[in-house]
Structure formats: structure tokens, C-alpha cells
PDB file of C-alpha atoms in Angstrom:
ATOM      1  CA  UNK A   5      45.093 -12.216 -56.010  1.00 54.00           C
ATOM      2  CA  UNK A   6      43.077  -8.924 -54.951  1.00 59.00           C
ATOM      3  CA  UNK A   7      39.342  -8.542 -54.980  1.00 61.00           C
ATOM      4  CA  UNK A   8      38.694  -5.243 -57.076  1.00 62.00           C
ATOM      5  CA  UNK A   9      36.665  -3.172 -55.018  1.00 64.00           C
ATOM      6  CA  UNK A  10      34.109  -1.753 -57.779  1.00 69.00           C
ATOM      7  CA  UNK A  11      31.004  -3.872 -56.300  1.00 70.00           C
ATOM      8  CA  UNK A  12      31.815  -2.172 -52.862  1.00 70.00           C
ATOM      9  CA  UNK A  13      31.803   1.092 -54.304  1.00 66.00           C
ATOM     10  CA  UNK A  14      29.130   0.732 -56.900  1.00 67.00           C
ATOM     11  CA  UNK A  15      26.126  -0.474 -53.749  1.00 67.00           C
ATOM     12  CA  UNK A  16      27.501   2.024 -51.530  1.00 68.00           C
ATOM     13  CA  UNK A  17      26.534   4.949 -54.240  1.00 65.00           C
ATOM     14  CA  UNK A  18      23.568   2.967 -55.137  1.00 64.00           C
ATOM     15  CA  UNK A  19      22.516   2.743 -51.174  1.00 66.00           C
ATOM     16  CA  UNK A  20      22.816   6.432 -50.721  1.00 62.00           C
ATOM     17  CA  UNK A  21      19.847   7.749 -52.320  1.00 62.00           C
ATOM     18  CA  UNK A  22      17.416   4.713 -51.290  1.00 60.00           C
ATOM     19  CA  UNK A  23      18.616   6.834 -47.717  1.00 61.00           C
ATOM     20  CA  UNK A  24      17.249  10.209 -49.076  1.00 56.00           C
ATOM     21  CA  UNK A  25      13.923   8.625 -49.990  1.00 58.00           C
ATOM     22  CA  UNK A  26      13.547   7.054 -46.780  1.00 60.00           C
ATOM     23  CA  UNK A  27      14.069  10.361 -44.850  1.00 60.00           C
ATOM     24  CA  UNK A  28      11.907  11.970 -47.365  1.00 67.00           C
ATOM     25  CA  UNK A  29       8.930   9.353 -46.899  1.00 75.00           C
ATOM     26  CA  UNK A  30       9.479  10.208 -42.705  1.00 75.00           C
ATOM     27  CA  UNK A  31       9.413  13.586 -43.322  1.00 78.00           C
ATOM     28  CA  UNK A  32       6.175  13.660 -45.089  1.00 80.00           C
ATOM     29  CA  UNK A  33       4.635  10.849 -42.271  1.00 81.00           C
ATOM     30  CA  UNK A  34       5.614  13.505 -39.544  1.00 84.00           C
ATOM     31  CA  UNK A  35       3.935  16.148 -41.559  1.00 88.00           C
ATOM     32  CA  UNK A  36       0.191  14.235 -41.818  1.00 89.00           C
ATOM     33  CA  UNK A  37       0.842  12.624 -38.611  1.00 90.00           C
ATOM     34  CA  UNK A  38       1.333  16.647 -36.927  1.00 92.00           C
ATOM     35  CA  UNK A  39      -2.191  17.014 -39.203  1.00 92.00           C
ATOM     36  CA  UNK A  40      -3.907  14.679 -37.899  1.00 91.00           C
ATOM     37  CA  UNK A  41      -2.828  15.705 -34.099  1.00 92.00           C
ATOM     38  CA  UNK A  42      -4.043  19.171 -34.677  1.00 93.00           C
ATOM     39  CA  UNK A  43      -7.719  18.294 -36.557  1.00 94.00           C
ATOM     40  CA  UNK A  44      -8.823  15.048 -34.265  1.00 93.00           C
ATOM     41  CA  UNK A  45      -9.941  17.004 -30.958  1.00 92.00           C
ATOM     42  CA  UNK A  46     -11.765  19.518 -33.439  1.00 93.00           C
ATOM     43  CA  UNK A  47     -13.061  16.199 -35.131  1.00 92.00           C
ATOM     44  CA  UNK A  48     -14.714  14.576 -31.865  1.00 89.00           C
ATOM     45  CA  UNK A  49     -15.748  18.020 -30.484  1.00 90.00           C
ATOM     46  CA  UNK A  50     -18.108  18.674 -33.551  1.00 91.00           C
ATOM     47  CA  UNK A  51     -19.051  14.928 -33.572  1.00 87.00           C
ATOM     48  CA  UNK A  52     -20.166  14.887 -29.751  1.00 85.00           C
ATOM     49  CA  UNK A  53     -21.726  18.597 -30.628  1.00 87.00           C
ATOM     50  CA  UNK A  54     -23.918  16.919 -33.210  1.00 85.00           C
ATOM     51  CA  UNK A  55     -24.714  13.784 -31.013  1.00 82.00           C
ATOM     52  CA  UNK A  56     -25.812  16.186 -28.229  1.00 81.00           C
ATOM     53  CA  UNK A  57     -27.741  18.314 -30.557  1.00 82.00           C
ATOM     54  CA  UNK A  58     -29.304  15.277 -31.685  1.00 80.00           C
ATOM     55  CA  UNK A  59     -30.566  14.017 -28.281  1.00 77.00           C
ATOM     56  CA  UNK A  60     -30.864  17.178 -27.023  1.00 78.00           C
ATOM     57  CA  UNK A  61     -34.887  15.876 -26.125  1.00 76.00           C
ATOM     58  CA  UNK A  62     -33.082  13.792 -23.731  1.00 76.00           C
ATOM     59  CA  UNK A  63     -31.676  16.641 -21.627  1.00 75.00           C
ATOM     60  CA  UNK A  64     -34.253  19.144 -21.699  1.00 77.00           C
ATOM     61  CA  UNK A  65     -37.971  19.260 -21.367  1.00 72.00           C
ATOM     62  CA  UNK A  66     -41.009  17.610 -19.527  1.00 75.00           C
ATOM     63  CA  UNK A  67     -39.658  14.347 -20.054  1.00 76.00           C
ATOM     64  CA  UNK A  68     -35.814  14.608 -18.991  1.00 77.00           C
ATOM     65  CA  UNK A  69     -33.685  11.767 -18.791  1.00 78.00           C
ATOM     66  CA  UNK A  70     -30.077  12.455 -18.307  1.00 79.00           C
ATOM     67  CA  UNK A  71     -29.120   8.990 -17.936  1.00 81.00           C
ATOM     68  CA  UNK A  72     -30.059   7.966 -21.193  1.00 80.00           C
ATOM     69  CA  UNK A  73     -29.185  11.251 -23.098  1.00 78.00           C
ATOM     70  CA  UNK A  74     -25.942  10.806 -21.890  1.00 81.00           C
ATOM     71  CA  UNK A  75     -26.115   6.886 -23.161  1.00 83.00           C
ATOM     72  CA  UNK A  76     -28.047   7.876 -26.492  1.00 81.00           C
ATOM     73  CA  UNK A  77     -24.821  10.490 -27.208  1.00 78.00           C
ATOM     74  CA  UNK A  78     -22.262   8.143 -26.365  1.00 80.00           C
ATOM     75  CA  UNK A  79     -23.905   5.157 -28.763  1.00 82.00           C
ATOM     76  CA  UNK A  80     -24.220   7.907 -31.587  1.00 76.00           C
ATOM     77  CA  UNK A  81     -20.372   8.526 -31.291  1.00 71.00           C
TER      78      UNK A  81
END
């Protein structure tokens, strides 16, 4: 006696869109993850411009120490 092939045919048109949302959740990763790529330098340059600027006694003055402004900066980031 033959199998009828309806349960073949009914998960293979079931399966196809669960494909499209798969590709469309990818797409959209690749999209934040090209984001993210292009804001992080920008990120850490403003956050070691604001550590600097706030040690910035540490580098200049009577009392210079560029050891520890150097060490102050890289604990503040």
C-alpha cells in the first residue's frame, strides 16, 4: 500500500517561510552589528577625551605626574 505524500508536502510549504524569517532576523543582526562597528571607536574616543579632560591636573602644571595621569585615565575608562 502507498504512503500519500500530503505530510511531505504540507512541512515542506510550512518550512519555507520559517526560512524567510530566519534570513530576515540575519539581515537585521548584520545591520546593528555594521552600527555598532561604525559608532564604538567614536564611543571610546569621546570616553578617553573625557577621562583625559578629567585628569588633565595630572599632565599639566607645577605638580605633573604623567605616570599616574596616564593610570588615573585608564582606571576612569
Amino acid at each position: 500500500m502507498k504512503k500519500p505524500i500530503y505530510p511531505t508536502l504540507f512541512l515542506s510549504l510550512v518550512s519555507l517561510p520559517l526560512f524567510a524569517q530566519i534570513g530576515g532576523i540575519e539581515n537585521s543582526v548584520n545591520d546593528i552589528a555594521d552600527t555598532i562597528r561604525t559608532i564604538f571607536p567614536i564611543l571610546l574616543g569621546v570616553i578617553f577625551l573625557v577621562g583625559f579632560l578629567f585628569n588633565a591636573g595630572h599632565f599639566f602644571g607645577e605638580n605633573a605626574d604623567l605616570k599616574k595621569g596616564i593610570t588615573r585615565v585608564l582606571v576612569f575608562v
